[in-house]
C-alpha positions as a printed Julia matrix, in Angstrom:
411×3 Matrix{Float64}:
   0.0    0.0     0.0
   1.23   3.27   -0.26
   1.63   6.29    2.38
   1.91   9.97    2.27
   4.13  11.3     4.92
   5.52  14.29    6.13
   9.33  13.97    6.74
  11.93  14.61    9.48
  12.43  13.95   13.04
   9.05  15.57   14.31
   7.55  12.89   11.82
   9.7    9.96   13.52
   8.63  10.81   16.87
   5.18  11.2    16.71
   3.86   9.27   13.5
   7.07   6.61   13.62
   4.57   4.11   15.35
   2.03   4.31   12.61
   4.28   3.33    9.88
   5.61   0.91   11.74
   2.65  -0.59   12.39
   1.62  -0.68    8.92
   4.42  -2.22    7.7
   3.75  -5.19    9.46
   0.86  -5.98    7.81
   1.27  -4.45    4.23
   4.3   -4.01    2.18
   4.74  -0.1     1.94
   5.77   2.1    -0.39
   6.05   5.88    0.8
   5.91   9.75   -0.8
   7.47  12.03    1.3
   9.03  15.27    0.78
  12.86  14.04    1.3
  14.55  11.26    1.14
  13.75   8.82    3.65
  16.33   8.14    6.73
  14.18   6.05    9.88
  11.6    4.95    7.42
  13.7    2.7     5.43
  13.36  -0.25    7.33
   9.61  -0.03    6.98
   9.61   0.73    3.42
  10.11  -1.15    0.15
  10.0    1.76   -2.1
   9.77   5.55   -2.15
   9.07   8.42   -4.49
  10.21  12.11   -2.98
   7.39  14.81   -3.83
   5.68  17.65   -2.37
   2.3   16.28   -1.51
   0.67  19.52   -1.71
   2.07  19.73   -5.25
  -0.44  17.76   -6.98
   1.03  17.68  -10.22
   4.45  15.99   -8.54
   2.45  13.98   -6.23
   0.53  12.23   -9.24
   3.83  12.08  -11.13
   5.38   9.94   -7.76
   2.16   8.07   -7.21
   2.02   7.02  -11.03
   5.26   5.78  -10.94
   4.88   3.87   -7.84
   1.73   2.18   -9.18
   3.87   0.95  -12.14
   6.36  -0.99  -10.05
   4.31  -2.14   -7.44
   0.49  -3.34   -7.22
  -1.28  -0.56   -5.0
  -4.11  -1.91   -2.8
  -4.8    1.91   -1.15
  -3.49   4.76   -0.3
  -3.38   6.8     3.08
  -1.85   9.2     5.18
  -2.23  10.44    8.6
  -1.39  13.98    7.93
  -4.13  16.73    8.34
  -2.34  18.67    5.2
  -2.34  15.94    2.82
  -5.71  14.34    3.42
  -7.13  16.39    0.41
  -4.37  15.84   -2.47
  -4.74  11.62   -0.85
  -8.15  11.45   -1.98
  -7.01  12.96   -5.17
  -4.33  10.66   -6.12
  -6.4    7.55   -4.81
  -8.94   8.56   -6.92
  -6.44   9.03  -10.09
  -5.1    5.82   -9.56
  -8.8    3.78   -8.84
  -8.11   3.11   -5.35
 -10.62   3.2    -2.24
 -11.05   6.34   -0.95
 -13.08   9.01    0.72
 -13.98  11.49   -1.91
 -11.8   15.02   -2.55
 -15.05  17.5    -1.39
 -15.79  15.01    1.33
 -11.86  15.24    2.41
 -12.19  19.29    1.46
 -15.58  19.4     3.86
 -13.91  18.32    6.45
 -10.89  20.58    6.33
 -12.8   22.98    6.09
 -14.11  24.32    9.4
 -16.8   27.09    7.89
 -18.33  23.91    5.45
 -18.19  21.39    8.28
 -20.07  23.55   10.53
 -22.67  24.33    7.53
 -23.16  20.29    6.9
 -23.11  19.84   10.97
 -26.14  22.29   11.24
 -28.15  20.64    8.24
 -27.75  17.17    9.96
 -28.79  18.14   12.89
 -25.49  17.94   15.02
 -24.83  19.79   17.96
 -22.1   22.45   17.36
 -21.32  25.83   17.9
 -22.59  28.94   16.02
 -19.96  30.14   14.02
 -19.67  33.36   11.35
 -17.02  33.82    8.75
 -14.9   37.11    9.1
 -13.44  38.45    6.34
 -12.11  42.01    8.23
 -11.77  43.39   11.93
 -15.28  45.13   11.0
 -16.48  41.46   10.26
 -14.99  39.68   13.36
 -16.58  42.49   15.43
 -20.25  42.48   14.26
 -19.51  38.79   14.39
 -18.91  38.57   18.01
 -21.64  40.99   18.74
 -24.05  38.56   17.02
 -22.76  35.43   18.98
 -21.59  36.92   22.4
 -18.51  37.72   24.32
 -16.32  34.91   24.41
 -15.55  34.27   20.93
 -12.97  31.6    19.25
 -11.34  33.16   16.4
  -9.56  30.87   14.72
  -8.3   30.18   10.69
 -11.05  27.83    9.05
  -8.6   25.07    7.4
  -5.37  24.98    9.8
  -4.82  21.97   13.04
  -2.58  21.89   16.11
  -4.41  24.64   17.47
  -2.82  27.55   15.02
  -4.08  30.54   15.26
  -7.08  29.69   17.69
  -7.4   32.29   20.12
 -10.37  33.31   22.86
 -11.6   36.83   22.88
 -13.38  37.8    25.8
 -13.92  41.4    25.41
 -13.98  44.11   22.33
 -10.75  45.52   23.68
  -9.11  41.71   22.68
 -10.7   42.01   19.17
  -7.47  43.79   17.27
  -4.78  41.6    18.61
  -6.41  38.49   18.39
  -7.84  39.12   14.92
  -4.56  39.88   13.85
  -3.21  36.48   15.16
  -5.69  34.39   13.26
  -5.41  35.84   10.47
  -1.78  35.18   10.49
  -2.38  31.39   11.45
  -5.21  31.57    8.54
  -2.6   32.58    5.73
  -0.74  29.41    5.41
  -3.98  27.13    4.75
  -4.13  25.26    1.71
  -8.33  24.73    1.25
  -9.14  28.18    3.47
  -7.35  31.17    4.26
 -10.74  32.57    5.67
 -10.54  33.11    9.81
 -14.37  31.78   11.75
 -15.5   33.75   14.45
 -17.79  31.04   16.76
 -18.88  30.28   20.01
 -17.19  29.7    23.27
 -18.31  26.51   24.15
 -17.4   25.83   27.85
 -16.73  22.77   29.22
 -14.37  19.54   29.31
 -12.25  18.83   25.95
 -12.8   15.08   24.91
 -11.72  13.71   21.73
 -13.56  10.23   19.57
 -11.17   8.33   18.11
 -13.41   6.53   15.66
 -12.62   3.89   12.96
 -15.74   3.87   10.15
 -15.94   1.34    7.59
 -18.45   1.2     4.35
 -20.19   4.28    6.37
 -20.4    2.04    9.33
 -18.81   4.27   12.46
 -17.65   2.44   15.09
 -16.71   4.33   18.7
 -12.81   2.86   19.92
 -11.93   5.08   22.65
 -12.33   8.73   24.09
  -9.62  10.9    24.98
  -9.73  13.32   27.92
  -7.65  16.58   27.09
  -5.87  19.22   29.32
  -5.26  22.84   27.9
  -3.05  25.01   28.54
  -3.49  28.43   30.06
  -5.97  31.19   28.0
  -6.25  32.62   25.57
  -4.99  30.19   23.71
  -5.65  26.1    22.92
  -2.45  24.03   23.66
  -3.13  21.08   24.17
  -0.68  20.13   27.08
  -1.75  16.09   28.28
  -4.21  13.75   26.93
  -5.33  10.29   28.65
  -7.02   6.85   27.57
  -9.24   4.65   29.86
 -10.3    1.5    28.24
 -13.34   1.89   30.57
 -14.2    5.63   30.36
 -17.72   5.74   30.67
 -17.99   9.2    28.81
 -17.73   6.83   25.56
 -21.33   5.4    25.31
 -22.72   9.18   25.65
 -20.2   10.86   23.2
 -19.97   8.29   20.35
 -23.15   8.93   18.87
 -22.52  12.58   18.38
 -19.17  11.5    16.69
 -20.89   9.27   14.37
 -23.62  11.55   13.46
 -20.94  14.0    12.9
 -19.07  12.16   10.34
 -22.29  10.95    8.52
 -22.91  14.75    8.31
 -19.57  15.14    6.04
 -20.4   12.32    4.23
 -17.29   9.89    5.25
 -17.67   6.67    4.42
 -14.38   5.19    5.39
 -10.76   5.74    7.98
  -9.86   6.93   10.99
 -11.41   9.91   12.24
 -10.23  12.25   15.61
 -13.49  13.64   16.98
 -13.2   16.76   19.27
 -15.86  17.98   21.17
 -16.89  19.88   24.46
 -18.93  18.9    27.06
 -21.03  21.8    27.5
 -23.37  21.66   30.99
 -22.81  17.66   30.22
 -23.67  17.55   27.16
 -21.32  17.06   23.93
 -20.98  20.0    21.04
 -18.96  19.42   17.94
 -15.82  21.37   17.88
 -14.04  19.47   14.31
 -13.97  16.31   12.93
 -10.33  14.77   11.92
 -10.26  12.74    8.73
  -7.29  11.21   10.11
  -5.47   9.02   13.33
  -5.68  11.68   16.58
  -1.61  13.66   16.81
   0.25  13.83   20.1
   0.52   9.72   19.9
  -3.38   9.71   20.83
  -3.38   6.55   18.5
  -0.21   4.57   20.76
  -2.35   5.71   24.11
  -5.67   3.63   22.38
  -3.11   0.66   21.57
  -1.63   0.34   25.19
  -5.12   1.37   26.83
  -7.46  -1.0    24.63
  -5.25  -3.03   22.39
  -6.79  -1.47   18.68
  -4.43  -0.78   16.43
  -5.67   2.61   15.12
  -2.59   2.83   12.68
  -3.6   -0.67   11.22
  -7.17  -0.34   11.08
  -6.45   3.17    8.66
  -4.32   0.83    6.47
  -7.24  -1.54    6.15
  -9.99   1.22    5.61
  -7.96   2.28    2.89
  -7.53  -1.13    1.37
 -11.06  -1.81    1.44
 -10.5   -4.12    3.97
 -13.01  -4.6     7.63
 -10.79  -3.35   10.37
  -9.93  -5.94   13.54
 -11.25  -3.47   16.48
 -11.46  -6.19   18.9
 -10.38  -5.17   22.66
  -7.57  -7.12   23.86
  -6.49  -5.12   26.74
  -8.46  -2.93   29.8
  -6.23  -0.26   31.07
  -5.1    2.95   30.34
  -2.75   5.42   29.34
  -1.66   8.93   29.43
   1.06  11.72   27.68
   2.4   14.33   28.71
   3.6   17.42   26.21
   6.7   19.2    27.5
   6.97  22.9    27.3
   9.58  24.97   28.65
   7.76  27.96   30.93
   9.45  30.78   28.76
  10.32  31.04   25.46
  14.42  31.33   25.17
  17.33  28.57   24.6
  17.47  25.4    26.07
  19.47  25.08   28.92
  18.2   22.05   30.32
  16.66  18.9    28.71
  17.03  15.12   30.36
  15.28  12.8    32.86
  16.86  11.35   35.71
  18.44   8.01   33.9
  18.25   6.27   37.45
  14.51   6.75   37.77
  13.73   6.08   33.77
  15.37   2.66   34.72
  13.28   1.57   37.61
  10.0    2.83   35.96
   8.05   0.07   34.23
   5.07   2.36   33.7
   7.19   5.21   32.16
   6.52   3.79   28.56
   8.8    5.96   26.32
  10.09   9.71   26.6
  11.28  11.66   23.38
  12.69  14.85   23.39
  12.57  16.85   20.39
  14.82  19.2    21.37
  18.53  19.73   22.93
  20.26  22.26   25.09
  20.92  24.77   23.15
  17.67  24.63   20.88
  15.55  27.99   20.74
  11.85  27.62   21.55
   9.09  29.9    21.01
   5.85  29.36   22.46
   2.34  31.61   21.4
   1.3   34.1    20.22
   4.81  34.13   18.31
   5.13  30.59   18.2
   2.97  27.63   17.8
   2.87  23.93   19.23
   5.97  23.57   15.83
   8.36  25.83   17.55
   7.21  25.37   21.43
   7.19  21.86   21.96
  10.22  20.2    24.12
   9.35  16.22   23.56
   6.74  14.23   25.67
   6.39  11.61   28.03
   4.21   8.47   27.76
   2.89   6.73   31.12
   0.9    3.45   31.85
  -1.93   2.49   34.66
  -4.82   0.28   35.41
  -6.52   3.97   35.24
  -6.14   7.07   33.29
  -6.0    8.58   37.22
  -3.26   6.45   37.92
  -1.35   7.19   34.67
  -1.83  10.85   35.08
   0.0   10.65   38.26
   2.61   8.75   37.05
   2.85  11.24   34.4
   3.01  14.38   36.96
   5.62  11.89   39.48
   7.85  11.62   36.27
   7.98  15.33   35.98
   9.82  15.75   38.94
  12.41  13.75   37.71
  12.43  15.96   34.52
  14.72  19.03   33.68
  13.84  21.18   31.21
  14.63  24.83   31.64
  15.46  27.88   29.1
  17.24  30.81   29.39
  14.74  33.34   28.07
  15.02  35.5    25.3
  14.94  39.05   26.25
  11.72  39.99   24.89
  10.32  36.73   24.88
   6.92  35.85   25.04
   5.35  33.28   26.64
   2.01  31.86   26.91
C-alpha cells in the first residue's frame, strides 16, 4: 500500500509508530518530501514529492503504481488528506472522496453540513475584516474563538473575551489563517465551555464504530495548547459521546478511515468542535493501543484497502502523555530525565525529546505547538487517574529549563 508522509524527526517521533505498524501488515511504499532516513526499514519503495504539489504527487504516485500493485493509499497527515483522496482517486483506489476530504478541512463547510444534519455544534460566522470579526462577536456573544477555518494543532485559535481583545487576536488568526491550503478565511464562533474530549473513531463502508475517548488538558488562555491527553479503556464518557461522533461524520459524508473527533462537554452535554479525517496527533493513537489493544494505525491501512478493520479489545487499562513545554520562550538550557529513575519505571513507557540544550523555543502568540514543543512523556496504569500521576511523578524527575530571550513571550 502506499503512504503519504511528512518527513523529518518531528515525523519519527510522533507518527514513527504508525508506519511501523503498517508495515507489518502491508508491504509499503512511501511519498514524502525528502529522502527517507528512519523509514527505510519499513519501506520497500519511495518516491520524494511535495504532496501539496499535486502535479508531482501524481507524477510519484504514477510511478509507484507501475512498479508495485497498490491496494490503497493513506496518510495520517491533516495537510495531505485532500491531495490523498485525489491521487487515490487518479489511480482507482478506495477512498473518501476530494469535497468530502475538502468538507472536512474545512471548518466554515463542516459547521454548515453539521447544522443541516442536525449535530450539535457551535454557532460560528465567517470574518473576512476586523469590521467582520466584530459584528460577528456581537451577534454570537462575548467569548468568541477566532480561529483560521482550514489549519490543526491549534494555530491561530485564540479566545476573545472582550472588544478591547478584538485587534490583537484578529490579527493572530489571520496570520495562522494565511498558510492554509483549502481556506485562508478566519471563523468567528462560540465559546463553548466545558471539558475537551476527543472520539477516536474507525468507520468502515459508512459504518462508524466508537474505539476510545480521549480526555484533554489545555493550557493556560487565551490560547488552545493542548498540554496532556489520557485513555481509559473503561471511560464511561464513551457510550454518551460516540453517537454525536458518528452523526458528525455521517454529516460530512465519510464513508471510510480513521477519524479524531473533538468535542466539548457543554453543561454535560457534547458539542462538535471538528472532525479529523485522520489518526488523533500527540501519539493519541499509541495511548488507544496500550489502553485498549486497537491498532488505530492498522485499522487506517485496512480502511484504505477496502479491507473490515480488527477493532477487537484485547487489553483494559489505560494510558496517558504528557507534552513538555519549557515555561518561557528562550534557549534550552536544560533537557534530560533522571536516567536512574527512567530505569526503575516500568510504567514510564517511552520519553522523546525533540529538542537539545541549546535549541531555541518559542511558544504563542509568536510561536505555535511547531516551535514550542520540548518532547513528551508516555505513562501506563490500570486507570487514566493512575497514569496521570505517574505522568506528573515523572515530571519531577524531569529538567527542562530555558534561558529566556529578552523579549520573549510566553504563553
Amino acid at each position: 500500500m502506499l503512504v503519504i508522509s511528512t518527513a523529518g524527526p518531528e515525523a519519527e517521533a510522533y507518527r514513527g509508530y504508525c508506519l511501523e505498524a503498517v508495515a507489518a501488515r502491508y508491504d509499503v511504499v512511501l511519498i514524502t518530501p525528502a529522502a527517507p532516513t528512519w523509514e527505510r526499514e519499513f519501506i520497500t519503495d519511495f518516491e520524494i514529492a511535495e504532496p501539496d504539489d499535486a502535479q508531482a504527487l501524481a507524477v510519484a504516485g504514477q510511478a509507484l503504481a507501475e512498479r508495485h500493485e497498490l491496494t490503497g493509499v493513506a496518510t495520517w497527515s491533516e495537510w495531505y488528506l485532500v491531495p490523498t483522496a485525489r491521487l487515490a482517486r487518479r489511480l482507482g483506489l478506495p477512498t473518501n472522496s476530494p469535497g468530502v476530504m475538502e468538507a472536512a478541512r474545512n471548518k466554515a463547510i463542516a459547521r454548515t453540513l453539521y447544522a443541516r444534519h442536525g449535530v450539535p455544534s457551535a454557532a460560528s460566522m465567517t470574518a473576512r475584516s476586523l469590521l467582520e470579526a466584530a459584528l460577528a462577536a456581537e451577534t454570537i456573544g462575548y467569548p468568541v474563538v477566532l480561529k483560521p477555518a482550514a489549519r490543526a494543532g491549534s494555530i491561530g485559535v485564540i479566545r476573545v473575551n472582550r472588544a478591547e481583545e478584538l485587534p490583537g487576536s484578529f490579527e493572530f488568526a489571520t496570520a495562522g489563517a494565511r498558510d492554509g491550503i483549502e481556506s485562508t478565511k478566519v471563523l468567528a464562533e462560540e465559546y463553548l465551555d466545558g471539558p475537551e474530549v476527543s472520539v477516536e473513531c474507525v468507520t468502515h463502508r459508512s459504518r462508524t464504530t466508537a474505539v476510545a475517548v480521549t480526555r484533554k488538558t489545555l493550557g493556560a488562555p487565551p490560547f488552545f495548547e493542548e498540554i496532556a491527553h489520557s485513555v481509559d479503556a473503561g471511560d464511561p464518557l464513551l457510550d454518551q459521546v460516540a453517537p454525536v461522533a458518528a452523526a458528525a461524520i455521517k454529516a460530512l459524508g465519510i464513508t471510510d478511515g480513521v477519524q479524531h473527533v473533538e468535542m466539548r462537554l457543554v453543561d454535560g452535554r457534547p458539542r462538535l468542535i471538528e472532525v479529523n479525517a485522520r489518526i488523533g496527533g500527540d501519539m493519541i493513537g499509541h495511548l488507544v493501543q496500550l489502553a485498549t489493544g486497537v491498532d488505530l494505525a492498522r485499522a487506517a491501512a485496512d480502511t484504505a484497502c477496502g479491507q473490515a478493520p480488527d477493532l477487537t479489545r484485547t487489553r483494559h487499562s489505560a494510558a496517558a502523555i504528557r507534552l513538555l513545554y519549557p515555561n518561557a520562550s528562550g534557549t534550552l538550557t536544560h533537557c534530560h530525565l533522571d536516567a536512574d529513575f527512567a530505569a526503575r519505571t516500568p510504567w514510564l513507557e517511552r520519553v522523546t525529546f525533540q529538542r537539545a540544550v541549546g535549541d531555541a523555543v518559542i511558544l504563542p502568540p509568536v510561536g505555535d505547538m511547531f516551535s514550542a514543543r520540548a518532547g513528551f512523556l508516555i505513562t501506563t496504569g490500570p486507570t487514566a487517574e493512575t497514569a496521570q500521576a505517574r505522568a506528573e511523578e515523572a515530571l519531577g524527575h524531569l529538567a527542562l529549563a530555558v534561558k529566556p530571550h529578552p523579549s520573549a513571550s510566553a504563553a
